[in-house]
Short mmCIF file of C-alpha atoms and ligand atoms in Angstrom, two decimals:
data_model
loop_
_atom_site.label_atom_id
_atom_site.label_comp_id
_atom_site.label_asym_id
_atom_site.label_seq_id
_atom_site.Cartn_x
_atom_site.Cartn_y
_atom_site.Cartn_z
CA MET P 16 -21.93 16.58 28.80
CA THR P 17 -24.98 15.09 26.76
CA ILE P 18 -24.50 11.57 26.34
CA THR P 19 -27.02 9.95 28.72
CA GLU P 20 -26.21 6.18 29.91
CA ASP P 21 -29.10 4.83 28.56
CA THR P 22 -28.02 6.22 24.74
CA ALA P 23 -25.10 5.40 25.66
CA GLN P 24 -24.56 1.40 27.28
CA ASP P 25 -24.58 -0.39 24.53
CA TYR P 26 -21.66 1.39 22.40
CA LEU P 27 -19.26 1.87 25.92
CA ILE P 28 -15.46 0.18 25.18
CA PRO P 29 -14.44 -1.20 27.86
CA ASP P 30 -12.17 0.08 30.48
CA LYS P 31 -8.47 -1.46 29.27
CA ILE P 32 -8.81 -0.99 25.80
CA ALA P 33 -9.70 2.63 25.86
CA GLN P 34 -7.37 3.43 28.52
CA HIS P 35 -4.65 1.55 25.97
CA ALA P 36 -6.67 4.28 23.34
CA VAL P 37 -6.28 7.34 24.85
CA LEU P 38 -3.47 7.52 27.46
CA PRO P 39 -0.64 8.70 26.94
CA ALA P 40 1.74 5.95 28.92
CA SER P 41 -0.33 3.55 26.27
CA TYR P 42 2.11 4.71 23.55
CA ALA P 43 5.33 4.46 24.82
CA ASP P 44 4.50 0.89 24.43
CA GLU P 45 2.56 1.10 21.08
CA THR P 46 3.27 -1.81 19.30
CA SER P 47 2.56 -4.18 21.76
CA ILE P 48 -0.59 -1.65 23.24
CA THR P 49 -1.81 0.76 21.23
CA TYR P 50 -2.10 -1.40 17.89
CA PRO P 51 -3.61 -4.11 19.16
CA ALA P 52 -6.24 -1.76 20.74
CA TYR P 53 -6.85 -0.33 18.44
CA GLU P 54 -6.88 -3.05 15.80
CA TRP P 55 -9.76 -4.40 18.58
CA LEU P 56 -11.86 -1.55 18.27
CA ARG P 57 -12.12 -1.30 14.20
CA LYS P 58 -12.73 -5.05 15.38
CA ASN P 59 -15.57 -3.99 17.61
CA ASN P 60 -16.43 -0.61 18.32
CA PRO P 61 -15.45 1.10 15.45
CA LEU P 62 -16.85 4.39 16.76
CA GLY P 63 -17.68 3.14 20.81
CA LEU P 64 -17.12 5.41 23.60
CA ALA P 65 -14.77 6.04 26.40
CA LYS P 66 -15.73 6.48 30.06
CA LEU P 67 -12.10 7.40 31.80
CA ASP P 68 -11.39 8.60 35.11
CA ASN P 69 -11.00 12.10 35.22
CA PHE P 70 -12.44 13.07 31.29
CA ASP P 71 -15.19 13.33 29.60
CA PRO P 72 -16.57 10.95 27.99
CA LEU P 73 -15.23 10.72 24.45
CA TRP P 74 -16.14 8.58 21.02
CA LEU P 75 -13.04 6.80 19.61
CA VAL P 76 -12.88 7.53 16.04
CA THR P 77 -10.82 4.66 14.54
CA LYS P 78 -12.29 4.24 11.07
CA HIS P 79 -10.92 5.73 7.86
CA HIS P 80 -14.06 7.00 6.13
CA ASP P 81 -15.15 7.65 10.29
CA LEU P 82 -12.52 10.09 10.01
CA LEU P 83 -13.17 11.77 7.12
CA GLU P 84 -16.84 12.15 7.39
CA VAL P 85 -16.19 14.31 11.24
CA GLU P 86 -13.15 16.22 8.87
CA ARG P 87 -14.91 17.45 6.43
CA GLN P 88 -18.15 19.11 7.94
CA PRO P 89 -16.42 21.63 10.44
CA ASP P 90 -19.50 23.17 10.94
CA LEU P 91 -21.38 19.54 12.55
CA PHE P 92 -18.36 18.75 14.01
CA THR P 93 -16.30 21.87 15.44
CA SER P 94 -12.56 22.48 16.46
CA GLY P 95 -13.50 26.37 18.25
CA VAL P 96 -16.54 24.85 20.81
CA LEU P 97 -14.82 22.73 23.22
CA ASN P 98 -10.94 21.88 23.43
CA PRO P 99 -9.01 20.58 20.10
CA ILE P 100 -6.49 18.63 21.86
CA LEU P 101 -7.48 16.14 24.56
CA ASN P 102 -6.53 17.20 28.20
CA ASP P 103 -7.87 15.99 31.36
CA GLN P 104 -10.90 17.31 33.27
CA PRO P 105 -8.27 19.31 35.74
CA SER P 106 -6.47 20.22 33.18
CA ASP P 107 -9.70 21.74 30.95
CA ALA P 108 -10.39 23.58 34.07
CA PHE P 109 -7.07 24.93 34.86
CA VAL P 110 -6.92 25.92 30.84
CA ARG P 111 -10.50 27.47 31.34
CA SER P 112 -9.43 29.26 35.02
CA LEU P 113 -6.49 31.01 32.88
CA THR P 114 -8.96 32.71 29.56
CA GLY P 115 -11.69 33.41 32.02
CA GLY P 116 -13.72 30.41 31.08
CA SER P 117 -12.68 29.13 27.12
CA TYR P 118 -11.09 26.80 26.35
CA ARG P 119 -8.63 28.00 23.80
CA ALA P 120 -5.40 28.17 25.51
CA MET P 121 -4.33 30.56 22.33
CA ASP P 122 -5.18 31.88 18.40
CA VAL P 123 -3.73 29.47 17.12
CA LEU P 124 -5.62 27.87 13.60
CA VAL P 125 -6.45 24.18 14.96
CA TYR P 126 -9.01 26.45 18.28
CA MET P 127 -10.81 27.41 15.78
CA ASP P 128 -13.57 27.54 12.91
CA PRO P 129 -14.82 28.77 9.61
CA PRO P 130 -15.26 32.28 9.12
CA GLU P 131 -12.31 33.04 11.65
CA HIS P 132 -10.14 29.68 11.14
CA THR P 133 -10.87 31.18 6.77
CA LYS P 134 -9.69 34.49 7.61
CA VAL P 135 -6.32 33.52 9.67
CA ARG P 136 -5.13 30.62 7.46
CA ALA P 137 -5.23 32.53 4.84
CA VAL P 138 -2.66 34.91 6.08
CA ALA P 139 -0.06 32.28 5.40
CA ASN P 140 -1.56 29.83 3.13
CA LYS P 141 -0.16 30.75 0.10
CA TRP P 142 3.32 30.41 1.18
CA PHE P 143 2.86 26.95 2.54
CA MET P 144 1.54 25.65 -1.06
CA PRO P 145 4.56 23.68 -3.27
CA ARG P 146 5.20 26.41 -5.96
CA ASN P 147 6.62 28.67 -3.29
CA ILE P 148 7.65 26.02 -1.13
CA ARG P 149 9.67 24.34 -4.24
CA ARG P 150 12.48 27.45 -3.94
CA PHE P 151 13.47 25.87 -0.85
CA GLU P 152 14.80 22.85 -2.31
CA GLY P 153 18.48 23.46 -2.53
CA GLN P 154 18.95 25.21 0.50
CA MET P 155 17.05 22.34 2.56
CA ARG P 156 19.37 19.95 0.29
CA GLU P 157 22.15 21.69 1.63
CA LEU P 158 20.65 20.53 4.99
CA ALA P 159 20.53 17.68 4.84
CA ARG P 160 24.05 16.76 3.20
CA GLN P 161 25.56 18.73 6.10
CA ALA P 162 23.63 16.16 8.38
CA VAL P 163 24.42 13.03 6.46
CA ASP P 164 27.98 14.27 6.24
CA ARG P 165 28.05 14.87 10.26
CA VAL P 166 26.11 11.36 10.77
CA LEU P 167 28.21 9.44 8.52
CA ALA P 168 31.71 11.21 9.22
CA ASN P 169 32.65 8.65 12.31
CA ASP P 170 31.92 4.58 11.71
CA GLY P 171 28.34 5.37 11.57
CA GLU P 172 26.89 4.44 15.23
CA CYS P 173 24.75 6.67 16.35
CA ASP P 174 21.24 7.39 17.76
CA PHE P 175 19.42 7.69 14.82
CA VAL P 176 16.98 10.30 16.67
CA LYS P 177 18.65 12.68 18.73
CA ASP P 178 22.11 12.68 16.41
CA PHE P 179 20.82 12.68 13.36
CA ALA P 180 16.41 13.10 12.83
CA LEU P 181 15.28 15.25 15.16
CA GLY P 182 17.94 17.98 14.42
CA TYR P 183 17.58 18.51 10.35
CA PRO P 184 13.54 19.03 10.32
CA LEU P 185 14.04 21.97 13.26
CA HIS P 186 17.57 23.01 10.92
CA VAL P 187 14.73 23.13 8.00
CA ILE P 188 11.40 24.89 9.59
CA MET P 189 13.89 27.16 11.16
CA THR P 190 15.67 28.70 8.25
CA LEU P 191 12.30 29.05 6.07
CA PHE P 192 11.49 30.95 9.19
CA GLY P 193 13.88 32.86 9.64
CA VAL P 194 14.86 32.42 13.97
CA PRO P 195 18.49 32.41 13.86
CA GLU P 196 20.76 29.52 14.19
CA GLN P 197 21.69 29.94 17.42
CA ASP P 198 18.33 30.25 19.07
CA GLU P 199 17.57 26.56 17.71
CA PRO P 200 18.06 24.81 20.89
CA ILE P 201 15.91 27.05 22.39
CA MET P 202 13.03 25.77 20.04
CA LEU P 203 13.49 22.47 20.81
CA GLN P 204 13.21 23.05 23.98
CA LEU P 205 9.97 24.65 24.36
CA THR P 206 9.12 22.16 21.40
CA GLN P 207 9.49 19.42 24.25
CA GLU P 208 8.36 20.99 26.92
CA PHE P 209 4.81 21.53 24.69
CA PHE P 210 4.45 17.78 23.49
CA GLY P 211 6.21 15.83 25.87
CA VAL P 212 3.77 17.68 28.84
CA HIS P 213 3.08 13.29 29.70
CA ASP P 214 6.84 12.43 29.04
CA ASP P 215 8.94 12.45 32.53
CA GLU P 216 11.87 12.33 30.69
CA LEU P 217 11.18 14.40 28.02
CA GLY P 218 9.13 16.93 29.44
CA PRO P 219 9.31 19.31 32.29
CA GLN P 220 9.09 18.34 35.84
CA VAL P 221 6.41 18.91 37.39
CA ALA P 222 4.56 18.47 40.72
CA PRO P 223 1.88 15.54 40.37
CA GLU P 224 -1.05 17.84 40.51
CA PRO P 225 -4.40 17.04 38.78
CA ASP P 226 -3.41 19.74 36.47
CA ALA P 227 0.49 19.80 36.32
CA ALA P 228 -0.09 18.69 31.76
CA ALA P 229 -1.66 21.52 31.73
CA ARG P 230 0.04 23.58 34.11
CA ALA P 231 3.05 22.25 32.11
CA PHE P 232 1.82 23.14 28.81
CA ALA P 233 0.78 26.95 29.48
CA ALA P 234 4.36 27.97 30.96
CA ALA P 235 6.03 26.46 27.85
CA THR P 236 3.56 28.66 26.06
CA GLU P 237 4.75 31.70 27.82
CA GLY P 238 7.70 30.86 26.66
CA PHE P 239 7.67 30.32 23.16
CA PHE P 240 5.33 34.02 23.24
CA ALA P 241 8.17 35.49 25.17
CA TYR P 242 10.51 34.33 22.46
CA PHE P 243 8.41 35.41 19.64
CA SER P 244 6.94 38.98 21.00
CA ALA P 245 10.55 40.06 20.51
CA LEU P 246 11.35 38.72 17.35
CA ASN P 247 7.79 40.35 15.65
CA ALA P 248 8.62 43.43 16.95
CA ASP P 249 12.01 43.17 14.50
CA ARG P 250 10.21 42.12 12.06
CA ARG P 251 7.58 44.45 11.80
CA ALA P 252 10.40 47.22 12.28
CA ASN P 253 12.92 45.84 9.57
CA PRO P 254 11.06 43.70 6.98
CA THR P 255 13.00 40.88 5.66
CA ASP P 256 12.09 37.90 2.70
CA ASP P 257 11.11 35.37 5.45
CA LEU P 258 7.84 33.68 6.78
CA LEU P 259 8.43 35.46 9.98
CA SER P 260 8.10 38.94 8.40
CA LEU P 261 5.24 37.74 5.81
CA ILE P 262 3.18 36.65 9.11
CA ALA P 263 4.59 40.12 11.03
CA ASN P 264 2.82 42.61 8.24
CA SER P 265 -0.10 40.40 7.43
CA GLU P 266 -3.15 41.94 7.85
CA ILE P 267 -6.84 40.13 8.57
CA ASP P 268 -9.85 42.40 7.92
CA GLY P 269 -7.74 45.04 6.65
CA GLN P 270 -6.29 45.60 10.42
CA PRO P 271 -2.18 44.69 11.29
CA ILE P 272 -2.30 41.07 12.25
CA SER P 273 -3.09 41.16 16.09
CA GLU P 274 -0.37 39.88 18.69
CA GLY P 275 -2.67 36.81 19.35
CA TYR P 276 -3.17 35.55 15.87
CA ALA P 277 1.08 36.40 14.99
CA ASN P 278 1.87 34.21 18.13
CA GLY P 279 -0.74 32.06 17.54
CA TRP P 280 0.91 31.00 14.16
CA TYR P 281 4.65 30.99 15.43
CA ILE P 282 3.94 28.81 17.83
CA ALA P 283 1.78 26.42 15.12
CA ILE P 284 4.92 26.51 13.51
CA ALA P 285 7.69 25.81 15.69
CA THR P 286 5.92 23.28 17.28
CA ALA P 287 4.53 21.63 14.36
CA GLY P 288 6.65 22.37 12.01
CA HIS P 289 10.04 19.66 13.71
CA ASP P 290 8.75 16.93 16.10
CA THR P 291 6.23 15.64 13.36
CA THR P 292 8.90 15.34 10.57
CA SER P 293 11.20 13.97 13.20
CA SER P 294 8.99 11.41 13.76
CA THR P 295 8.35 9.71 10.10
CA ILE P 296 11.70 9.82 9.46
CA SER P 297 12.93 7.89 12.40
CA GLY P 298 10.21 5.67 11.69
CA ALA P 299 10.65 5.21 8.47
CA ALA P 300 14.61 4.25 9.24
CA LEU P 301 13.30 1.60 11.16
CA GLU P 302 10.82 0.14 9.19
CA LEU P 303 14.22 0.00 6.61
CA ALA P 304 16.42 -1.16 9.37
CA LYS P 305 13.74 -4.56 9.71
CA ARG P 306 13.14 -4.82 6.55
CA PRO P 307 16.65 -5.02 4.37
CA ASP P 308 14.40 -5.73 1.21
CA GLN P 309 12.91 -2.42 1.23
CA LEU P 310 16.24 -1.10 1.81
CA ALA P 311 17.42 -2.45 -1.30
CA LYS P 312 14.27 -1.96 -3.46
CA VAL P 313 14.65 2.26 -2.90
CA ARG P 314 18.20 2.14 -2.79
CA ALA P 315 18.12 0.94 -7.16
CA ASP P 316 15.38 2.95 -7.66
CA PRO P 317 15.22 6.58 -6.71
CA ALA P 318 11.67 7.10 -7.56
CA LEU P 319 10.21 5.20 -4.69
CA ILE P 320 11.37 8.25 -2.61
CA PRO P 321 7.93 9.46 -2.79
CA ARG P 322 6.16 5.87 -1.57
CA LEU P 323 8.10 5.33 1.14
CA ILE P 324 7.16 8.74 2.46
CA GLU P 325 4.01 8.24 2.08
CA GLU P 326 3.92 5.15 3.32
CA SER P 327 6.16 6.34 6.37
CA LEU P 328 3.83 8.61 7.00
CA ARG P 329 0.38 6.39 6.88
CA TRP P 330 2.93 3.66 9.12
CA VAL P 331 3.58 6.38 12.04
CA SER P 332 0.83 8.73 11.93
CA PRO P 333 2.41 11.62 14.04
CA VAL P 334 0.07 13.37 15.21
CA LYS P 335 -1.70 10.70 16.76
CA HIS P 336 -5.23 12.52 17.41
CA PHE P 337 -7.33 16.49 17.21
CA MET P 338 -10.61 16.05 19.19
CA ARG P 339 -13.78 17.94 17.74
CA ALA P 340 -16.90 18.31 19.54
CA ALA P 341 -20.92 18.11 17.46
CA SER P 342 -22.63 21.74 17.49
CA ARG P 343 -26.01 19.86 17.03
CA ASP P 344 -27.47 16.37 17.28
CA THR P 345 -26.65 14.03 14.43
CA ASP P 346 -25.68 9.89 13.44
CA LEU P 347 -22.68 8.85 12.27
CA ARG P 348 -21.71 4.93 11.90
CA GLY P 349 -25.23 4.58 13.43
CA ARG P 350 -25.22 6.38 16.65
CA ARG P 351 -26.62 8.74 17.36
CA ILE P 352 -24.21 11.55 18.87
CA LYS P 353 -25.73 14.07 20.78
CA GLU P 354 -24.99 18.07 20.43
CA GLY P 355 -21.68 18.61 22.87
CA ASP P 356 -20.53 14.88 22.62
CA ARG P 357 -16.25 14.70 21.79
CA LEU P 358 -15.29 12.98 19.69
CA MET P 359 -11.62 11.90 19.26
CA LEU P 360 -10.03 11.76 15.89
CA LEU P 361 -7.11 9.16 16.03
CA TYR P 362 -5.29 8.91 13.02
CA ALA P 363 -3.59 6.31 13.23
CA SER P 364 -5.93 3.78 13.79
CA ALA P 365 -7.41 5.69 10.46
CA ASN P 366 -3.81 4.45 8.67
CA ARG P 367 -4.55 1.10 9.55
CA ASP P 368 -7.53 -0.04 8.82
CA GLU P 369 -7.56 -3.31 7.09
CA GLU P 370 -10.71 -1.89 5.25
CA VAL P 371 -9.09 0.86 3.14
CA PHE P 372 -5.24 -0.62 3.20
CA ASP P 373 -4.07 -3.81 1.98
CA HIS P 374 -2.46 -6.00 4.63
CA ALA P 375 -2.31 -2.66 6.92
CA ASP P 376 -0.38 -4.04 9.60
CA GLN P 377 2.78 -4.30 7.01
CA PHE P 378 5.02 -1.82 6.03
CA ASP P 379 5.36 -1.37 2.21
CA ILE P 380 6.75 0.83 0.43
CA GLU P 381 5.34 0.34 -2.73
CA ARG P 382 1.71 0.66 -2.16
CA ASP P 383 -0.49 3.47 -3.25
CA VAL P 384 -1.31 5.21 -0.16
CA ARG P 385 -4.49 7.44 1.11
CA HIS P 386 -2.67 7.82 4.35
CA VAL P 387 -5.25 11.04 6.98
CA ALA P 388 -1.10 11.39 8.52
CA PHE P 389 -2.07 15.22 7.66
CA GLY P 390 -5.41 14.80 8.13
CA ALA P 391 -8.35 16.57 6.47
CA GLY P 392 -11.03 18.96 5.40
CA PRO P 393 -10.21 22.72 6.35
CA HIS P 394 -8.01 21.88 8.66
CA ALA P 395 -5.62 19.69 6.94
CA CYS P 396 -1.70 20.20 7.38
CA VAL P 397 -0.30 23.40 6.32
CA GLY P 398 2.89 21.78 6.43
CA MET P 399 2.49 18.79 4.26
CA HIS P 400 4.50 19.96 1.16
CA VAL P 401 7.30 21.19 3.01
CA VAL P 402 7.46 17.82 5.17
CA ARG P 403 6.94 15.59 1.35
CA LEU P 404 9.42 18.46 -0.03
CA GLU P 405 12.17 17.89 3.03
CA MET P 406 11.55 14.61 3.39
CA LYS P 407 12.31 13.75 -0.14
CA VAL P 408 15.42 15.85 -0.25
CA LEU P 409 17.09 13.70 3.34
CA PHE P 410 16.62 10.62 1.75
CA GLU P 411 17.69 11.48 -1.58
CA GLU P 412 20.85 12.60 -0.14
CA LEU P 413 20.96 9.55 2.82
CA LEU P 414 19.72 6.47 0.63
CA PRO P 415 22.88 6.14 -1.74
CA ARG P 416 25.50 6.63 1.28
CA ILE P 417 24.18 3.82 3.15
CA LYS P 418 23.70 0.83 2.38
CA GLY P 419 22.21 -1.33 5.60
CA ILE P 420 20.68 -0.17 8.86
CA GLU P 421 20.95 -2.35 12.08
CA LEU P 422 19.63 -1.97 15.13
CA THR P 423 21.92 -1.91 17.81
CA GLY P 424 19.58 -1.44 21.00
CA GLU P 425 15.96 -1.61 21.60
CA PRO P 426 14.11 1.30 19.90
CA ARG P 427 12.01 3.47 22.94
CA TRP P 428 8.52 5.73 21.93
CA LEU P 429 7.64 8.98 24.02
CA LYS P 430 4.28 8.40 26.55
CA THR P 431 2.33 11.02 24.23
CA ASN P 432 -1.17 10.61 23.32
CA PHE P 433 -0.55 13.91 21.15
CA VAL P 434 2.63 14.36 18.99
CA GLY P 435 5.43 12.43 18.46
CA GLY P 436 6.86 8.90 17.62
CA LEU P 437 10.49 7.87 18.74
CA ARG P 438 12.00 8.57 21.20
CA SER P 439 15.59 6.97 20.43
CA MET P 440 17.12 4.20 18.12
CA PRO P 441 20.86 2.69 18.76
CA VAL P 442 21.68 1.70 15.00
CA LYS P 443 24.49 1.41 12.95
CA LEU P 444 24.39 2.97 9.83
CA ILE P 445 26.58 0.97 7.54
CA LYS P 446 27.58 3.13 4.24
CA ALA P 447 27.85 2.36 0.55
C1 HEM R 504 5.57 14.40 9.56
C2 HEM R 504 4.80 15.91 9.18
C3 HEM R 504 2.95 16.76 10.39
C4 HEM R 504 2.31 15.51 10.48
C5 HEM R 504 1.68 14.24 10.07
C6 HEM R 504 1.62 17.09 10.44
C7 HEM R 504 -0.07 16.28 10.74
C8 HEM R 504 -1.05 17.58 11.34
C9 HEM R 504 -2.68 17.09 11.27
C10 HEM R 504 -3.11 15.27 11.61
C11 HEM R 504 -2.84 18.40 11.89
C12 HEM R 504 -4.58 18.76 11.57
C13 HEM R 504 -5.49 18.15 10.66
C14 HEM R 504 -7.22 18.03 10.76
O1 HEM R 504 -7.10 18.48 12.04
O2 HEM R 504 -7.45 18.54 9.82
C15 HEM R 504 -2.25 19.55 11.27
C16 HEM R 504 -2.06 20.58 10.92
C17 HEM R 504 -1.73 21.74 11.20
N1 HEM R 504 -0.22 21.62 10.64
FE1 HEM R 504 1.01 19.99 10.04
N2 HEM R 504 1.74 18.08 10.51
C18 HEM R 504 3.44 17.91 10.24
C19 HEM R 504 4.10 18.69 9.87
C20 HEM R 504 3.68 19.88 9.91
C21 HEM R 504 4.75 21.08 9.79
C22 HEM R 504 5.75 20.90 8.71
C23 HEM R 504 4.50 22.20 9.51
C24 HEM R 504 3.94 23.66 9.76
C25 HEM R 504 5.69 23.73 9.27
C26 HEM R 504 2.55 22.06 9.99
C27 HEM R 504 1.91 22.48 10.50
C28 HEM R 504 0.29 22.76 10.48
C29 HEM R 504 -0.26 23.74 11.24
C30 HEM R 504 -0.12 25.15 11.63
C31 HEM R 504 -1.36 22.96 11.70
C32 HEM R 504 -2.99 23.68 11.53
C33 HEM R 504 -3.85 23.59 10.44
C34 HEM R 504 -5.06 24.28 10.92
O3 HEM R 504 -5.79 24.25 11.50
O4 HEM R 504 -5.83 24.89 9.97
N3 HEM R 504 2.71 20.89 10.25
N4 HEM R 504 -0.95 18.98 10.94
#
């Protein structure tokens, strides 16, 4: 690490605040721990340096403007040199022991820089554009209707996360993808192991070794590869019109896509494609439970549904961070960032930036949102149009059928600084 003591001193973040903004455990109590830490940082040290035991030093990017500055300059702030996902040092060392020194745990887009990134993204980028995604609205609506029917079949008492929000996005993405329905539980388990490596209830049970998180991540990755290799071979031999077939039979530089790149696409879609969306749906429901006036407004005027979706994305920001590394010395917000320095992009903080959002800490479905929940620049979320359509369809099916959401227990959040949101939320849905 090139950050030197003397350049860094002014910018050091107090230990407690750094722990609250960075470590997975604090995210289980995001309202009283993580968000106040973000707010403190935005006010007092908006681009500060966190120095935590077992972690490389990290610049915490908390402001909307700075986050966009970083994301839009992939040559200056790279994804492919150091790990784009935050690991502690023992976990990074473990990954590097598996890869012969590289931080790249798998051939997934988030680990790449242009021009490699551009070529690999082009494999399915068009498929994810609105014109193509719109074809699936009917299928999504059918899945949404079934999910709503199921959850309202009894008296409306349920765990909104486990009994409703987790299932629908998983079902949608696996249907688009072409994964057989009976394999969806395998996908859910692997995804939860993948994202839940720091969560003692959700993640795999691991011994408290220093590199335990990386070992668990590697095991989940192996599980995905084993599963998808067989499907990849099948779609090469018997192509259909699903997304799996498109990827399996694509070319990069005039050559059939390598198994590594194909697996990278599969794992990205299988993991990024549903937990993110289900966390957003659950987070929206929690706010609508707390704010019956907002629920009444959107029920009365369904044209507000797109705004509800964007505000929920801002509010939940289910992707908590990605990392970048400076490729050369540069200045940002008056700080000297040195070549090799690591920056942690805190999407949820940028989405509460008081300079960009009026009354940023209030959920308001009527605001015109310019959130960064999907990131920006060349790595901006490839699945954003899927998310918008599947959430629109879901709310169009759900909202006319419920007139209230009553919390019947304490909502609980996941312990994760990467992808997640609510773990559980007991509610009674009051039927219309
Ligand atoms: C609420 C739902 C979602 C949110 C908030 C979200 C957010 C994000 C964010 C913040 C990034 C990184 C952007 C950056 O570095 O600038 C990303 C990348 C990505 N997302 Fe999503 N995502 C969601 C759903 C999805 C879905 C449904 C899919 C696929 C079907 C998907 C696939 C991807 C992929 C493949 C990337 C890597 C793109 C790249 O590096 O070029 N995401 N997403």
